[in-house]
XYZ file of C-alpha atoms in Angstrom:
459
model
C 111.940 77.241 99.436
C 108.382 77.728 99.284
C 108.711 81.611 99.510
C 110.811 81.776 96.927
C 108.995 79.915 94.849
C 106.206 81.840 95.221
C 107.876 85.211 94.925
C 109.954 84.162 91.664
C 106.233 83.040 90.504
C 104.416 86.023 91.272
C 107.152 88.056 89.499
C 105.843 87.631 86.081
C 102.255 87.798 86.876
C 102.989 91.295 88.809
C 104.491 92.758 85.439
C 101.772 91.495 83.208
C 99.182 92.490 85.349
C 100.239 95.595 86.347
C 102.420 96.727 83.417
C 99.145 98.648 81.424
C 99.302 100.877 84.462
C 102.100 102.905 82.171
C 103.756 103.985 86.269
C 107.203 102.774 86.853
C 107.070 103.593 89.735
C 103.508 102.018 90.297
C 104.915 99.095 89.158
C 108.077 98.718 91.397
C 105.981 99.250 94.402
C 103.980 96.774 93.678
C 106.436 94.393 92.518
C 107.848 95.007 96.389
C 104.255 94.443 97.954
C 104.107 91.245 96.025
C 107.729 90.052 96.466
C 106.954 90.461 100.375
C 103.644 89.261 100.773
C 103.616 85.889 98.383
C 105.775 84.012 100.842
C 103.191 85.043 104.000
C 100.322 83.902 101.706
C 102.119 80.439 100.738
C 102.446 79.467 104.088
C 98.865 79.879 104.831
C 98.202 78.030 101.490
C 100.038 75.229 102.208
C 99.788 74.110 105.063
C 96.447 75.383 105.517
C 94.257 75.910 102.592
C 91.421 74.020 101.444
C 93.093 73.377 97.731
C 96.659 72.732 98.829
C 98.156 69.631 97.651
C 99.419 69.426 101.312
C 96.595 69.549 102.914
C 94.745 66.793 100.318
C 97.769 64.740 101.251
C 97.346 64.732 105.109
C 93.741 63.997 104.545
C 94.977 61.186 102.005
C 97.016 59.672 104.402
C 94.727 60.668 107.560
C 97.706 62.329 109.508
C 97.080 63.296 113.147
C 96.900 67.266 113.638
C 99.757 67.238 116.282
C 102.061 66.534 113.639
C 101.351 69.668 111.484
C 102.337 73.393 112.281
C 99.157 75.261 114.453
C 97.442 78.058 112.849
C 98.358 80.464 116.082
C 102.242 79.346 115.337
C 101.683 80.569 111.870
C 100.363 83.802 112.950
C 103.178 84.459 115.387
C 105.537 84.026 113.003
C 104.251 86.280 110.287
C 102.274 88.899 112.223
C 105.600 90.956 112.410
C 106.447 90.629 109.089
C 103.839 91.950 107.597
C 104.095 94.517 110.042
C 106.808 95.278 108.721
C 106.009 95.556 104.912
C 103.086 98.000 105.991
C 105.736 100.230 107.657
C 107.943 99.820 105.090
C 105.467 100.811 102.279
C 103.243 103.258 104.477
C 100.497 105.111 102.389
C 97.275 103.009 102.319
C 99.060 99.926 103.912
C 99.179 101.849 107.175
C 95.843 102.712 106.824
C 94.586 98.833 106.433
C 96.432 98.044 109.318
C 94.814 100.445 111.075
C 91.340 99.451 109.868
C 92.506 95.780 110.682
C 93.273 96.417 114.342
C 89.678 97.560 114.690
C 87.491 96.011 112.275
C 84.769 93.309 113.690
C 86.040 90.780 110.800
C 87.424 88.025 112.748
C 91.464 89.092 112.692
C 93.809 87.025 114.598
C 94.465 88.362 117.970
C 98.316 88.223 117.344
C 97.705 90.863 114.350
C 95.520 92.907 116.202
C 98.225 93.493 118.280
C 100.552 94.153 116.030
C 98.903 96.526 113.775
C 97.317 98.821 116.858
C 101.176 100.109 117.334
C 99.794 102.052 113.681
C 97.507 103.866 115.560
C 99.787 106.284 116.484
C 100.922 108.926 114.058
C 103.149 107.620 110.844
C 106.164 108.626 109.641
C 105.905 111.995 108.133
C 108.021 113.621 104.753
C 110.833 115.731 104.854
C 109.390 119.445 105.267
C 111.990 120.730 103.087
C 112.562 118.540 100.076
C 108.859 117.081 99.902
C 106.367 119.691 101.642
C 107.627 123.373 101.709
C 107.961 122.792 97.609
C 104.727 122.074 97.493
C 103.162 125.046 99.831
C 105.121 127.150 97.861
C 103.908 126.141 94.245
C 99.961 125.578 95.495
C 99.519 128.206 98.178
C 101.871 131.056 95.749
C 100.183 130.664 92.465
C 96.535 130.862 94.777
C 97.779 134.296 96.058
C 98.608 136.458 93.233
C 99.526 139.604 95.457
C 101.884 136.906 97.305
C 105.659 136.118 95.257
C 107.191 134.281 98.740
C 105.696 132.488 101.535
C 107.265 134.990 104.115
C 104.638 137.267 102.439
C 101.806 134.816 103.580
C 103.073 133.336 106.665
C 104.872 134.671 109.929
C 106.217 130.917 110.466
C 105.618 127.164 109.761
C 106.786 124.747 111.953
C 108.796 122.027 110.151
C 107.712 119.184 112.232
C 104.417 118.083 111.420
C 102.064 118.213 114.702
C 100.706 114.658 112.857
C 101.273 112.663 109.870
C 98.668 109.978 108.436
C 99.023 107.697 105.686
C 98.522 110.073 103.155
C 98.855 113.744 104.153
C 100.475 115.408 107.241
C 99.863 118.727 109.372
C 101.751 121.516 109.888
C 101.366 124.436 112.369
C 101.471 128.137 110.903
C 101.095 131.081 111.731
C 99.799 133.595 109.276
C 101.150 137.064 108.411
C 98.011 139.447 107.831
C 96.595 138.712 111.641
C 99.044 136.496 113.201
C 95.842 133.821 114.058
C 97.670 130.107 114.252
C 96.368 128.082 111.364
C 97.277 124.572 110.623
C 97.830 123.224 107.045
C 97.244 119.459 106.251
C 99.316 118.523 103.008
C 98.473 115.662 100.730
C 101.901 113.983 99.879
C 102.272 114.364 95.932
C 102.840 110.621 95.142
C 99.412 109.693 97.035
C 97.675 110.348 93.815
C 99.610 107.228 92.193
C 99.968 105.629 95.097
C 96.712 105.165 96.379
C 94.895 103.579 93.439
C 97.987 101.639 92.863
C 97.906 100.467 96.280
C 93.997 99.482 96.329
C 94.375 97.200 92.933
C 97.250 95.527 95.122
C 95.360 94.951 98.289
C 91.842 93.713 95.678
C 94.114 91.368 93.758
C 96.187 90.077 96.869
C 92.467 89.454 98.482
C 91.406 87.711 95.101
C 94.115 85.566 95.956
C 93.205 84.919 99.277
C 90.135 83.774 98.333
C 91.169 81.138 95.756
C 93.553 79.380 98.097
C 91.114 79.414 100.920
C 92.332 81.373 103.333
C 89.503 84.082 103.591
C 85.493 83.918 103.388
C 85.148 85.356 99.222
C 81.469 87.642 100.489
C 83.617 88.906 103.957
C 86.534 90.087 101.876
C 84.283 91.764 99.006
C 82.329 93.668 101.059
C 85.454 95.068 103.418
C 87.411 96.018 100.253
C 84.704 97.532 98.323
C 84.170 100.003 101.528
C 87.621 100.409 102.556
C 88.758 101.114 98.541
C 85.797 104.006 98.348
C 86.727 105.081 101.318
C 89.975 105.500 101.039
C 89.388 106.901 97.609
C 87.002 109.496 99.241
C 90.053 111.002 101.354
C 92.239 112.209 98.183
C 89.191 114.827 97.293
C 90.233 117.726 99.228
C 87.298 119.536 97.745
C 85.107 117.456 98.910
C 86.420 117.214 102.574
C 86.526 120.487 102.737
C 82.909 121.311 101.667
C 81.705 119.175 104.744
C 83.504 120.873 106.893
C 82.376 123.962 106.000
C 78.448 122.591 105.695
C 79.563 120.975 109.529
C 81.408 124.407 110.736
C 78.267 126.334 109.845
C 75.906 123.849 111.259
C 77.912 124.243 114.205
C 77.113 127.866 114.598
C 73.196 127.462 115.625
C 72.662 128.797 118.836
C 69.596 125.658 119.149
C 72.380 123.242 117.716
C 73.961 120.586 120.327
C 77.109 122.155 119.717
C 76.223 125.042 121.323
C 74.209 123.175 124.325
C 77.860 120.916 124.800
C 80.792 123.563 124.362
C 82.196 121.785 121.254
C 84.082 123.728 118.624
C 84.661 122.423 114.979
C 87.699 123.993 112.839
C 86.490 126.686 110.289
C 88.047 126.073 106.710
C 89.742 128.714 105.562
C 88.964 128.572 101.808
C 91.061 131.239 100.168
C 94.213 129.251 101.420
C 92.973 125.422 100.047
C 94.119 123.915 97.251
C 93.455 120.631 95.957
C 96.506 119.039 97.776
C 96.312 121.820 100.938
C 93.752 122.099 103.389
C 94.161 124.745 105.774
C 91.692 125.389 108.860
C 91.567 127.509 111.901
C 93.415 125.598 114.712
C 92.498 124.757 117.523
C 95.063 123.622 120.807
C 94.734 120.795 122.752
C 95.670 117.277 123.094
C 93.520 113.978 121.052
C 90.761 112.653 123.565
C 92.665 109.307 122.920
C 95.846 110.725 125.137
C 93.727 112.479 127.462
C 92.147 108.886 128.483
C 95.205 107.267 128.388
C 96.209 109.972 131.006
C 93.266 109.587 132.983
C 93.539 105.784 133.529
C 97.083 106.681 134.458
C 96.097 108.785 136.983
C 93.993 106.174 138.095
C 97.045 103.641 138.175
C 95.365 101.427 135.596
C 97.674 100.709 132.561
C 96.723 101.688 129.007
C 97.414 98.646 126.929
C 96.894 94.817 127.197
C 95.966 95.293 131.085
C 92.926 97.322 130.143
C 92.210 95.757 127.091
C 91.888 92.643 128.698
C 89.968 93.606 131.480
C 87.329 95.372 129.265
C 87.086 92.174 127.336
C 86.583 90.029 130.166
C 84.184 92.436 132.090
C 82.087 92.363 128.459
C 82.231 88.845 127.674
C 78.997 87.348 126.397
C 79.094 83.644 125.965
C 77.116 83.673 122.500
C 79.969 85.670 121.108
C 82.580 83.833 122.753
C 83.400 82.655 118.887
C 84.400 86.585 118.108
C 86.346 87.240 121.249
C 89.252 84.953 121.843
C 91.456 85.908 124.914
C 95.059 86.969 124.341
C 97.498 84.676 123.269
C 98.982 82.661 126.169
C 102.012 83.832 126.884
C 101.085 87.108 127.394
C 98.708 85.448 129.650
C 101.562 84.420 131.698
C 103.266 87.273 131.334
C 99.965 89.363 133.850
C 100.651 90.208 136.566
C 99.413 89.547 140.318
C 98.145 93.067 140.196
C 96.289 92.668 137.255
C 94.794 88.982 138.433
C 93.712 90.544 142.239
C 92.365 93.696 140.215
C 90.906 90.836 137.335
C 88.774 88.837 139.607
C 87.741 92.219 141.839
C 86.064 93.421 138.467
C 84.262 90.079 138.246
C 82.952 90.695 141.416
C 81.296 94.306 141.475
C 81.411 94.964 137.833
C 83.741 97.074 135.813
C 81.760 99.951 135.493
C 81.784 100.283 139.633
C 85.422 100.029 139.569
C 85.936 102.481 137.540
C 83.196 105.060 139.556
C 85.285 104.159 142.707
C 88.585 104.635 141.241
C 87.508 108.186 139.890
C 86.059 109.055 143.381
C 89.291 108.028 145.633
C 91.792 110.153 142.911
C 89.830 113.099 142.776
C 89.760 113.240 146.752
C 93.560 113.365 146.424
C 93.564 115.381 144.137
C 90.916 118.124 145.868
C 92.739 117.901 148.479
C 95.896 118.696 147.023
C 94.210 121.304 145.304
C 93.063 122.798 148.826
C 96.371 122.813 149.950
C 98.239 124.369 147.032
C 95.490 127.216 147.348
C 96.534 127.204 151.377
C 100.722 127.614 150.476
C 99.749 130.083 148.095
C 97.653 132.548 150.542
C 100.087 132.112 153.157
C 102.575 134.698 154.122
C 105.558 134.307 152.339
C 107.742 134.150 155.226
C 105.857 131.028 156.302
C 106.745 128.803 153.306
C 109.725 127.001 152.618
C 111.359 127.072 149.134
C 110.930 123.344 148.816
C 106.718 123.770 149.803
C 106.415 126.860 147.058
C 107.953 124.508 144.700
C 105.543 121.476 145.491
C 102.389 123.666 145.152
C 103.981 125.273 141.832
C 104.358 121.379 140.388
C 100.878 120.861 141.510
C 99.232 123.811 140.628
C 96.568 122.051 138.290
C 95.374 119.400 140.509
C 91.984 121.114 140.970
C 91.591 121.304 137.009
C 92.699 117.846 136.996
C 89.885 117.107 139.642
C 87.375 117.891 137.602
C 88.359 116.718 134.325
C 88.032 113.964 135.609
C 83.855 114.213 136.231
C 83.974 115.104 132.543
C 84.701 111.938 130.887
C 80.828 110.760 130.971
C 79.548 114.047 129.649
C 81.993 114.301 126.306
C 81.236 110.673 125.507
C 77.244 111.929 125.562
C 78.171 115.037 124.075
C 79.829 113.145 121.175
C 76.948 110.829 120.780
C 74.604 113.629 121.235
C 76.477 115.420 118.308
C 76.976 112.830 115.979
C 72.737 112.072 116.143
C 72.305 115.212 115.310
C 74.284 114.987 111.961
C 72.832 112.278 111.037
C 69.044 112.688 111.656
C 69.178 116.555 111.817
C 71.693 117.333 108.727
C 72.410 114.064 106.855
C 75.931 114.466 106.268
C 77.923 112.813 108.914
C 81.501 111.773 110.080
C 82.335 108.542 109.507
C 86.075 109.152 111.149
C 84.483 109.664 114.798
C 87.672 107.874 116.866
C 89.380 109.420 119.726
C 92.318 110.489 117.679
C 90.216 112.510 115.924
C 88.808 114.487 118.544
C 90.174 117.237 120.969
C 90.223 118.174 124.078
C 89.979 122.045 124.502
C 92.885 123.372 126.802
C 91.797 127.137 126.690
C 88.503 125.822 127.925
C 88.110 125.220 132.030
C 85.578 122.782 131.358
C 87.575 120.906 128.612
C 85.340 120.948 125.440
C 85.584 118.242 123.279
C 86.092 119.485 119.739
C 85.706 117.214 116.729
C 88.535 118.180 114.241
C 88.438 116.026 111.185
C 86.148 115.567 108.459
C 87.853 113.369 106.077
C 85.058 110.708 105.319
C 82.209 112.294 105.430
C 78.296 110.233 104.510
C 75.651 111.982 102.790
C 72.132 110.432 103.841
């Protein structure tokens, strides 16, 4: 088959080009990111690139386009697999998916969709056999007075509280004071991996470009700044020097910081390593989940329903070219809700459906609040087991009430912030999305607190 073909071909050229690396294992992971992708490529080739003999013979023989395979039939039958090799292989693959469900480059729809389910956390290592060696060996031979980590820690919790495409974060709590700390760990094959990984995606994109498939100045400029990038993220040094120039900025009174409420981790130097980061930490859940619980709230879904109504409420006709509507079927697929609530947004904007959504669920949810604080100063004797339970469950509805009024001022406070590092200090985050950011539970007014500093921009 044509597949095959292509994998048996690519075979030889993967060894020859890759075989100076001096890695075996280098080599057999790229051997599997070839063997895998070659066969999605030669699809695309043939049928649809500019050099396939295919293609010159269709145009030979002037063959109608009905009679050929559609580009969107192509894309719905590979967008899973190569899903499915970027789960398989993780590390920087995950990553590019990531940047792919995102990125303004014009990315079929079909693998937008497919590679947002990577937005969520990855797959972490086994805390025994891959990380707790490696806390032991970095973190013990930093702390000479220390011979076992029971001497430096109270507890670790084995189950990473998230895991990225190369490191993961653990929970701790330390001996000397007992504060909670949590320790991001670079997984020791990223080193190899990651460079490895970038001269597969470069070459792959090379190839791309010779059979037609993708614009040659589009694809150099997105690899160039995704490889230095990604790159950028091994140097623990480095990330954690802005976070300590950030933390400190952080600390003037005049600062927006201050004026907003928001919080940024403090490094905690004599416990880093060059593979261990560890920072103060700080509880609450990503500003991500805490919109996807809003608009639940609300009774508005969090996936295609929104997506699709934020598209629609934003469409400009002179970049109608840049955003195509979902494929059809899911089309189909709506539902009457989502067409009466569709064409009500049309009418009075999205932005005023949203406004009046907020306003109905935090009457209900005053109100509730009014009446749990009515059960609770009420004589025992008048309240019913079942009531006292019903005011327990919905004890937080006040909080919840006002949360959200807040979702306006963290967005501005976020902006506000981000100006200020980068006219005010010139070193900025270049990682600013909602799964990077907090939402303060220990604070009644819910804080936003930007927590990572990974990729960093000196101006």
């Amino acid at each position: 088959s044509l597949g095959a073909t292509a994998t048996v071909t690519t075979g030889g050229a993967a060894y020859l080009a890759y075989s100076e690396d001096n890695s075996i294992q280098g080599f057999r992971r790229q051997s599997r990111f070839w063997s895998r992708v070659m066969p999605i490529l030669a699809e695309y080739y043939w049928y649809f690139g500019s050099r396939s003999p295919y293609t010159k013979y269709r145009e030979w023989r002037q063959l109608p386009e009905s009679s050929n395979l559609t580009l969107g039939e192509l894309h719905e039958k590979n967008a899973p697999r190569l899903l499915q090799v970027m789960l398989d292989l993780r590390g920087l693959y995950i990553k590019l998916g990531q940047v792919l469900s995102v990125t303004m480059l014009p990315v079929p729809e079909v693998y937008r969709e497919a590679f947002r389910t990577l937005q969520s956390d990855a797959t972490g290592y086994d805390f025994d056999t891959v990380i707790l060696p490696l806390l032991k060996s970095e973190l013990l031979a930093r702390d000479d007075s220390a011979t076992t980590m029971e001497e430096i820690f109270q507890s670790v919790d084995p189950i990473p509280c998230g895991a990225a495409s190369i490191a993961q974060a653990h929970k701790a709590t330390l001996k000397k004071d007992g504060s909670d700390v949590i320790l991001k760990v670079q997984y020791p094959d990223a080193s190899w991996q990651v460079p490895a990984d970038i001269r597969c995606v470069g070459d792959f994109l090379k190839v791309c470009v010779w059979a037609g498939v993708v614009d040659e100045a589009a694809a150099k400029m997105s690899f160039e700044e995704f490889s230095r990038q990604f790159l950028a993220e091994l140097d623990y040094a480095a990330e954690q020097r802005n976070l300590k120039t950030i933390y400190e900025s952080s600390l003037d009174p005049a600062s927006p910081y201050a004026k907003h409420g928001i919080v940024v981790p403090k490094a905690i130097e004599e416990m880093c390593t060059p593979h261990i980061l560890t920072m103060t930490y700080l509880p609450g859940p990503k500003l991500e989940e805490e919109a996807h619980r809003q608009l639940k709230m609300l009774g508005l879904g969090t996936k295609r329903d929104m997506r699709k109504l934020v598209k629609e409420a934003d469409m400009n006709p002179t970049l109608e070219h840049q955003q195509k509507p979902l494929v059809e079927a899911e089309q189909r697929a709506s539902s009457w809700q989502f067409r009466l609530l569709s064409t009500v947004t049309k009418a009075v904007g999205i932005d005023n459906l949203m406004k009046t959504f907020r306003w109905f669920q935090r009457v209900i949810l005053w109100s509730t609040g009014v009446a749990v604080k009515s059960i609770e100063a009420a004589p025992t004797s008048f309240v019913s087991s079942g009531l006292n339970k019903w005011a327990q469950d919905h004890k937080s509805a006040s909080k919840q009430a006002k949360r959200l009024t807040l979702t306006e001022s963290w967005v501005d406070a976020l902006l506000d912030v981000h100006g200020h590092q980068i006219f005010q200090l010139g070193l900025f985050n270049a990682d600013p999305h909602p799964g990077n950011t907090l939402v303060l539970e220990n604070n009644d007014d819910g804080s936003p607190t930007t927590t990572c500093y990974k990729v960093c921009y000196s101006l």
